Amino acid sequence: MKTDTYVDKALDLLLDEAAAMADKNIGIKLAKEATGDVEFSKEHEKRMKKIFASAKKTERKRKHRVLKYTAGIAAVLCMVIAFDALNAGALRIKFMNFILETDQPNTDYSFGDSKAGSYSDDEIAIDYIPDGFELDTSRVSETKIYIKFKKDDQYFIAKVESINEKMSIDTEEGNAEHLTINGCEAVYTTNKNASSLIWHDNKYVYRISGNIQKNEILKIAESVRK
Amino acid sequence: MIFLIIDSEEDMLKTEKIYQKHRVLMYNIAYYILKDKHLAEDAVEESFVRIIKNLDKIDENDDIRTRSYVAMICRNVAKSIYNEKIKENTADDFPTEADEELNPAEIVINRETLSKVSGIIENLSPTYRDVFIMRRVYDLSREEIAESFGINVETVKKRLTRAKVMILKELQKEM
C-alpha cells in the first residue's frame, strides 16, 4: 500500500511537471495565432469598457467595506487622542495598537465581592451579571483591572485600563458596529472567536468581551461603574 | 493598526493590459470556432468576465503562460456559445468499454518520460487538455474550472480522470 502511495505521488509530480511544460509549449505556438488585422466593433469596445468599469465598482465596494471597518477603529483612536489633547492634566497617550490577538485567560489570585447578579470591589462595580455566571479570575494593578466570569463553556471578561495602555482586539474576519454606552461612543466587534465592546470615558478604556450574546454584553457594559 | 487596504487600480490596469495584448488571439480562437464576428466578440467579452474572477492566477508579465491561459478560457467560452447557438450534442468522445487496468508502477519516471508526457498532453484534445492544465498548472479548483469554462463540476471531474487515463495509456504504448 505504501509503495503504491509513493508511486502515485511520483506520478502526480511527473504529470504536474509535464503539464507545465506542455502549457509553455502551447503558449509559444499560440503566438502565431495572435496575428492578423482585427477591427473590433465600437459596440464591443463599449461593452469591454462596461466590463472593466463593473469590475472596478465591485472592487471599490469591497474596499469600502474594509475601510468602514478600519475607520471605526480609527475613530475611537482619534477620540481618545483628541480628549487627551484637551485635558492638560490627563495621562499622555503613547500609542494604542489594535493588534491581532485573542484573549488568554490568566490564572491569578481572586478577590472582590461577587454577589449573585452583580460584582463590586474597591476599583469597579458591575451591576449586571447574567444568571449562572460566577467569578473565575480577577486581577487589579495600578493601571489595569481584569475580571473574568464563567458559566460552563461560556465566559465574559471585563477589562478596564488607563488610557495610555495598549489594548488588543481580535480583528481577524470581524465586523464592527458603532454604538453608545453610558453616553460614550463605543465600537462593537464580533468574529468567529468572540465579541468585544470597547469604549472610554476620557480617563479609562473599558472593554467587555466574551462568547455571550450581544444584548448581554451591552447590558453588562451599561452597568459598569468605575 | 492593521489597515487592510487593497489597491484595485493595479488589478484593473492588469486586466486592461491583458486585454490589449491578447484580444486578437482570443478573437481568432473564438472566430475559428464560431465563424461569426459578433459571436466571437461576445466570446472575448464573456472570457474577460471569467478571467477577472481569477486574476490572481495570471502573471501578466509572463506572455507565454498568459497567452495559454486566456486561450483556454476563450476556447471553452466559444465552445459554450457554439453549443448554445447550434445546440449540438456535447457528449465527451470516449470509449464506452471498461478502462484497461493501468499500472503506474510500470512507467519509468525520468527526463525522457517527462518529455514524452508533455508531448502527449499537448496532443490531447483541447476538451480534456484545457481542464487538465487548468487544474495541474494553474491550480484552479474544480468549481473554478467549471465556472470559467461554463460546464458543470461533474463534467470537470470526468474530464480530469479521463485525461489522466488517456495520458497513461498513451505513455504505456510508447514504452
Coordinates of C-alpha atoms in Angstrom, one line a residue:
Chain A
M1 CA 0.0 0.0 0.0
K2 CA 2.8 2.3 0.9
T3 CA 4.7 1.7 -2.3
D4 CA 1.5 2.5 -4.3
T5 CA 1.2 5.8 -2.5
Y6 CA 4.8 6.7 -3.4
V7 CA 4.3 5.7 -7.0
D8 CA 1.1 7.7 -7.2
K9 CA 2.8 10.7 -5.7
A10 CA 5.7 10.4 -8.1
L11 CA 3.3 10.1 -11.0
D12 CA 1.4 13.1 -9.9
L13 CA 4.7 15.1 -9.8
L14 CA 5.5 13.9 -13.3
L15 CA 2.1 14.9 -14.6
D16 CA 2.3 18.3 -12.9
E17 CA 5.8 19.0 -14.5
A18 CA 4.7 17.7 -17.9
A19 CA 1.5 19.7 -17.8
A20 CA 3.6 22.9 -17.1
M21 CA 5.9 22.0 -20.0
A22 CA 3.0 21.4 -22.3
D23 CA 1.3 24.6 -21.3
K24 CA 4.5 26.6 -22.0
N25 CA 4.9 25.0 -25.4
I26 CA 1.3 25.7 -26.3
G27 CA 1.8 29.3 -25.2
I28 CA 4.8 29.6 -27.6
K29 CA 2.9 28.1 -30.5
L30 CA -0.1 30.3 -29.9
A31 CA 2.0 33.4 -30.8
K32 CA 1.3 32.6 -34.4
E33 CA -2.4 32.8 -33.9
A34 CA -2.1 36.2 -32.3
T35 CA -1.6 37.9 -35.6
G36 CA -3.9 39.5 -38.2
D37 CA -5.7 42.7 -38.5
V38 CA -8.8 42.6 -36.4
E39 CA -11.1 45.5 -36.3
F40 CA -13.3 45.3 -33.2
S41 CA -16.7 47.0 -33.4
K42 CA -17.4 50.1 -31.4
E43 CA -20.2 48.2 -29.6
H44 CA -17.6 45.6 -28.5
E45 CA -15.2 48.4 -27.2
K46 CA -18.1 49.9 -25.3
R47 CA -19.1 46.6 -23.7
M48 CA -15.5 45.9 -22.7
K49 CA -15.3 49.3 -21.0
K50 CA -18.5 48.4 -19.1
I51 CA -17.0 45.1 -18.0
F52 CA -13.9 46.8 -16.7
A53 CA -16.0 49.5 -15.0
S54 CA -18.2 46.9 -13.4
A55 CA -15.2 45.0 -12.1
K56 CA -13.8 48.3 -10.7
K57 CA -17.2 49.1 -9.0
T58 CA -17.3 45.6 -7.3
E59 CA -13.7 46.1 -6.1
R60 CA -14.5 49.6 -4.8
K61 CA -17.5 48.3 -2.8
R62 CA -15.3 45.6 -1.2
K63 CA -12.6 48.2 -0.4
H64 CA -15.3 50.5 1.0
R65 CA -16.4 47.7 3.4
V66 CA -12.9 47.2 4.6
L67 CA -12.3 51.0 5.0
K68 CA -15.6 51.4 7.0
Y69 CA -14.4 48.8 9.5
T70 CA -11.0 50.3 9.9
A71 CA -12.4 53.8 10.0
G72 CA -14.5 52.7 13.0
I73 CA -11.4 51.7 14.9
A74 CA -9.6 54.8 13.8
A75 CA -12.5 57.0 15.0
V76 CA -12.2 55.5 18.6
L77 CA -8.4 56.1 18.5
C78 CA -8.9 59.7 17.3
M79 CA -11.4 60.4 20.0
V80 CA -9.0 59.1 22.6
I81 CA -6.2 61.3 21.3
A82 CA -8.5 64.4 21.0
F83 CA -9.7 64.1 24.5
D84 CA -6.2 63.7 25.8
A85 CA -5.1 66.8 24.0
L86 CA -8.0 68.8 25.6
N87 CA -7.1 67.8 29.1
A88 CA -3.8 69.3 30.3
G89 CA -3.6 67.1 33.3
A90 CA -4.6 63.9 31.5
L91 CA -2.2 61.0 31.2
R92 CA -0.2 61.1 28.0
I93 CA -1.2 58.6 25.3
K94 CA 1.7 56.8 23.9
F95 CA 0.0 54.8 21.3
M96 CA -3.0 52.4 21.1
N97 CA -2.2 49.5 18.9
F98 CA -5.0 47.3 17.8
I99 CA -3.3 44.0 17.0
L100 CA -4.5 40.6 16.1
E101 CA -4.6 38.8 19.4
T102 CA -7.1 36.6 21.2
D103 CA -7.9 36.9 24.9
Q104 CA -5.9 34.4 27.0
P105 CA -7.3 33.6 30.5
N106 CA -4.9 34.1 33.3
T107 CA -4.7 32.1 36.4
D108 CA -4.2 34.6 39.1
Y109 CA -5.4 35.4 42.6
S110 CA -9.1 36.2 43.1
F111 CA -10.6 38.8 45.3
G112 CA -13.7 41.0 45.3
D113 CA -17.3 40.6 46.4
S114 CA -19.3 38.7 43.9
K115 CA -23.0 38.7 44.9
A116 CA -25.4 36.9 42.6
G117 CA -26.2 39.2 39.7
S118 CA -23.6 41.8 40.4
Y119 CA -20.0 42.4 41.3
S120 CA -18.1 45.1 43.1
D121 CA -14.7 45.7 44.7
D122 CA -12.7 48.8 45.6
E123 CA -12.0 49.5 42.0
I124 CA -15.0 48.7 39.9
A125 CA -18.7 47.7 40.1
I126 CA -20.7 45.7 37.6
D127 CA -24.3 45.9 38.4
Y128 CA -25.5 43.3 36.0
I129 CA -24.0 39.8 35.9
P130 CA -26.0 37.3 33.7
D131 CA -27.7 34.4 35.5
G132 CA -25.4 31.5 36.4
F133 CA -22.1 33.3 35.8
E134 CA -19.6 33.1 38.6
L135 CA -16.3 34.9 39.2
D136 CA -13.4 33.0 37.8
T137 CA -10.4 35.3 37.9
S138 CA -9.8 38.9 38.9
R139 CA -6.6 40.9 38.9
V140 CA -6.0 44.6 39.6
S141 CA -3.0 46.7 39.1
E142 CA -2.4 50.5 39.2
T143 CA -3.4 50.8 35.5
K144 CA -5.5 47.7 34.8
I145 CA -8.5 45.7 36.0
Y146 CA -9.2 42.3 34.6
I147 CA -12.2 40.3 35.8
K148 CA -13.4 37.1 34.2
F149 CA -16.8 35.3 34.7
K150 CA -17.6 31.8 33.6
K151 CA -20.7 29.6 33.2
D152 CA -20.0 26.1 31.7
D153 CA -18.2 26.9 28.4
Q154 CA -19.4 30.5 28.3
Y155 CA -17.3 33.4 29.6
F156 CA -17.1 37.1 29.6
I157 CA -14.3 39.4 30.6
A158 CA -14.4 43.0 31.9
K159 CA -11.2 45.0 31.4
V160 CA -10.5 48.5 32.4
E161 CA -7.2 50.1 31.5
S162 CA -5.9 53.6 31.9
I163 CA -5.9 55.4 28.6
N164 CA -2.2 55.0 27.9
E165 CA -2.1 51.3 28.0
K166 CA -2.1 49.0 24.9
M167 CA -5.4 47.4 24.0
S168 CA -5.8 44.5 21.7
I169 CA -8.8 43.4 19.7
D170 CA -9.1 40.3 17.6
T171 CA -10.0 41.8 14.3
E172 CA -9.5 38.7 12.2
E173 CA -12.5 38.2 9.9
G174 CA -14.5 40.6 12.1
N175 CA -17.4 43.0 11.7
A176 CA -17.6 46.4 13.5
E177 CA -20.6 48.4 14.7
H178 CA -20.9 51.8 16.3
L179 CA -22.9 52.2 19.5
T180 CA -23.3 54.4 22.5
I181 CA -22.6 53.2 26.0
N182 CA -23.4 55.5 29.0
G183 CA -23.2 58.5 26.7
C184 CA -19.8 57.4 25.3
E185 CA -19.2 56.3 21.7
A186 CA -18.4 52.6 21.5
V187 CA -17.3 50.1 19.0
Y188 CA -18.8 46.5 19.0
T189 CA -16.8 43.9 17.1
T190 CA -17.6 40.3 16.5
N191 CA -15.8 37.4 14.8
K192 CA -15.7 33.7 14.9
N193 CA -13.9 33.6 18.3
A194 CA -15.8 36.1 20.4
S195 CA -17.4 39.5 20.6
S196 CA -16.0 42.7 22.1
L197 CA -17.4 46.0 23.1
I198 CA -14.9 48.9 23.7
W199 CA -15.4 52.4 24.9
H200 CA -13.7 55.1 27.0
D201 CA -14.7 57.9 29.3
N202 CA -11.7 60.2 28.9
K203 CA -9.8 58.6 31.7
Y204 CA -10.1 54.8 31.2
V205 CA -10.8 52.5 28.3
Y206 CA -13.4 49.8 29.1
R207 CA -13.9 46.5 27.3
I208 CA -16.4 43.7 27.7
S209 CA -15.6 40.7 25.6
G210 CA -16.7 37.1 25.5
N211 CA -18.6 34.4 23.8
I212 CA -22.0 35.5 25.0
Q213 CA -24.9 37.2 23.2
K214 CA -24.6 40.9 22.2
N215 CA -27.5 42.0 24.3
E216 CA -25.8 40.5 27.4
I217 CA -22.6 42.3 26.6
L218 CA -24.4 45.6 26.2
K219 CA -26.3 45.1 29.5
I220 CA -23.1 44.3 31.3
A221 CA -21.4 47.3 29.8
E222 CA -24.1 49.7 30.7
S223 CA -23.9 48.5 34.3
V224 CA -20.2 49.1 34.7
R225 CA -19.2 51.8 37.2
K226 CA -15.6 52.8 38.0
Chain B
M1 CA -3.0 49.4 13.4
I2 CA -3.5 47.0 10.7
F3 CA -5.3 48.6 7.6
L4 CA -6.4 46.1 5.1
I5 CA -6.4 48.4 2.1
I6 CA -6.0 46.8 -1.2
D7 CA -5.3 48.9 -4.3
S8 CA -7.7 47.8 -7.0
E9 CA -6.2 50.1 -9.6
E10 CA -3.3 47.8 -10.2
D11 CA -5.7 44.9 -10.8
M12 CA -7.7 47.0 -13.3
L13 CA -4.6 48.0 -15.2
K14 CA -3.6 44.4 -15.3
T15 CA -6.9 43.3 -16.8
E16 CA -6.8 46.0 -19.5
K17 CA -3.2 45.2 -20.2
I18 CA -4.1 41.5 -20.8
Y19 CA -7.0 42.5 -23.0
Q20 CA -4.8 44.8 -25.2
K21 CA -2.1 42.2 -25.5
H22 CA -4.2 39.1 -26.2
R23 CA -7.5 40.2 -27.6
V24 CA -6.5 39.4 -31.2
L25 CA -5.5 35.9 -30.2
M26 CA -8.7 35.4 -28.3
Y27 CA -10.8 36.8 -31.1
N28 CA -9.1 34.5 -33.6
I29 CA -9.6 31.4 -31.4
A30 CA -13.3 32.3 -30.9
Y31 CA -13.8 33.1 -34.6
Y32 CA -12.3 29.8 -35.6
I33 CA -15.0 28.0 -33.6
L34 CA -17.9 30.3 -34.1
K35 CA -17.3 31.6 -37.6
D36 CA -19.2 34.8 -36.7
K37 CA -17.6 38.2 -35.9
H38 CA -20.3 39.3 -33.4
L39 CA -20.3 35.9 -31.6
A40 CA -16.5 36.0 -31.5
E41 CA -16.6 39.4 -29.8
D42 CA -19.2 38.1 -27.4
A43 CA -16.8 35.2 -26.5
V44 CA -14.0 37.6 -25.9
E45 CA -16.2 39.7 -23.6
E46 CA -17.5 36.7 -21.7
S47 CA -14.0 35.4 -21.4
F48 CA -12.9 38.5 -19.6
V49 CA -15.8 38.4 -17.2
R50 CA -14.4 35.0 -16.2
I51 CA -10.8 35.9 -16.3
I52 CA -11.4 38.8 -13.9
K53 CA -12.7 36.3 -11.3
N54 CA -9.4 34.5 -11.1
L55 CA -7.0 37.4 -11.9
D56 CA -4.6 36.3 -9.2
K57 CA -3.8 33.2 -11.3
I58 CA -2.3 35.3 -14.1
D59 CA 1.1 36.9 -14.2
E60 CA 0.6 39.4 -17.0
N61 CA 4.3 39.8 -17.5
D62 CA 4.6 36.1 -18.5
D63 CA 3.3 36.4 -22.0
I64 CA 3.6 32.8 -22.9
R65 CA 1.6 31.5 -19.9
T66 CA -0.9 34.3 -20.1
R67 CA -1.5 33.5 -23.7
S68 CA -2.1 29.9 -23.0
Y69 CA -4.4 30.7 -20.1
V70 CA -6.6 33.2 -21.9
A71 CA -6.7 30.9 -24.9
M72 CA -8.1 28.1 -22.8
I73 CA -10.8 30.3 -21.3
C74 CA -11.7 31.8 -24.6
R75 CA -11.8 28.4 -26.4
N76 CA -14.1 27.0 -23.8
V77 CA -16.3 30.0 -23.8
A78 CA -16.6 29.9 -27.5
K79 CA -17.5 26.2 -27.4
S80 CA -20.2 27.0 -24.8
I81 CA -21.6 29.7 -27.1
Y82 CA -21.4 27.4 -30.1
N83 CA -23.2 24.6 -28.2
E84 CA -25.9 27.1 -27.1
K85 CA -26.5 28.5 -30.6
I86 CA -26.1 25.3 -32.6
K87 CA -27.5 23.0 -29.9
E88 CA -25.3 20.1 -30.9
N89 CA -24.7 17.1 -28.7
T90 CA -21.7 17.8 -26.5
A91 CA -21.2 14.2 -25.1
D92 CA -17.5 13.6 -24.5
D93 CA -15.9 11.3 -27.0
F94 CA -14.5 8.5 -25.0
P95 CA -14.7 4.7 -25.4
T96 CA -17.5 3.1 -23.5
E97 CA -15.7 -0.2 -22.8
A98 CA -14.2 -0.6 -19.4
D99 CA -10.8 1.0 -19.0
E100 CA -7.8 -1.3 -19.0
E101 CA -6.1 -1.6 -15.7
L102 CA -3.2 0.8 -15.8
N103 CA -0.2 0.2 -13.6
P104 CA 1.7 3.4 -13.0
A105 CA 4.5 1.4 -11.3
E106 CA 5.4 0.1 -14.8
I107 CA 6.1 3.6 -16.0
V108 CA 9.8 4.5 -15.7
I109 CA 10.0 8.1 -14.5
N110 CA 12.9 10.1 -16.0
R111 CA 13.6 13.1 -18.1
E112 CA 12.7 11.2 -21.3
T113 CA 9.4 10.3 -19.8
L114 CA 8.7 13.9 -18.8
S115 CA 9.3 15.0 -22.4
K116 CA 7.1 12.2 -23.7
V117 CA 4.3 13.0 -21.3
S118 CA 4.5 16.7 -22.1
G119 CA 4.1 15.8 -25.8
I120 CA 1.1 13.6 -25.1
I121 CA -0.6 16.3 -23.1
E122 CA 0.0 18.8 -26.0
N123 CA -1.7 16.4 -28.4
L124 CA -4.7 15.7 -26.2
S125 CA -8.0 17.0 -27.5
P126 CA -8.4 20.5 -26.0
T127 CA -11.6 19.3 -24.4
Y128 CA -9.5 17.3 -21.9
R129 CA -6.2 19.1 -22.2
D130 CA -7.6 22.5 -21.1
V131 CA -9.2 21.1 -17.9
F132 CA -6.1 19.1 -17.1
I133 CA -3.8 22.1 -17.5
M134 CA -6.0 24.4 -15.5
R135 CA -6.1 22.0 -12.7
R136 CA -2.4 20.9 -12.7
V137 CA -0.7 24.1 -13.7
Y138 CA -2.9 27.0 -12.6
D139 CA -4.3 25.2 -9.6
L140 CA -7.9 26.1 -10.2
S141 CA -10.4 24.2 -8.2
R142 CA -12.9 22.0 -10.0
E143 CA -15.6 24.6 -9.2
E144 CA -13.4 27.4 -10.6
I145 CA -12.8 25.5 -13.8
A146 CA -16.5 24.7 -14.1
E147 CA -17.3 28.4 -13.8
S148 CA -14.6 29.5 -16.1
F149 CA -15.4 27.0 -18.8
G150 CA -19.2 27.1 -18.4
I151 CA -19.5 23.4 -17.7
N152 CA -20.6 21.6 -14.6
V153 CA -18.4 20.3 -11.9
E154 CA -19.2 16.6 -12.7
T155 CA -18.0 17.2 -16.2
V156 CA -14.8 18.7 -14.9
K157 CA -14.2 15.7 -12.7
K158 CA -14.8 13.2 -15.5
R159 CA -12.6 15.1 -17.9
L160 CA -9.8 15.2 -15.4
T161 CA -10.0 11.5 -14.8
R162 CA -10.2 10.7 -18.4
A163 CA -7.3 12.9 -19.3
K164 CA -5.1 11.1 -16.8
V165 CA -6.2 7.7 -18.2
M166 CA -5.6 8.8 -21.8
I167 CA -2.1 10.1 -20.9
L168 CA -1.1 7.0 -19.1
K169 CA -2.5 4.7 -21.9
E170 CA -0.6 6.6 -24.5
L171 CA 2.6 6.6 -22.4
Q172 CA 2.4 2.8 -21.9
K173 CA 2.1 2.3 -25.6
E174 CA 5.2 4.3 -26.2
M175 CA 7.3 2.4 -23.6

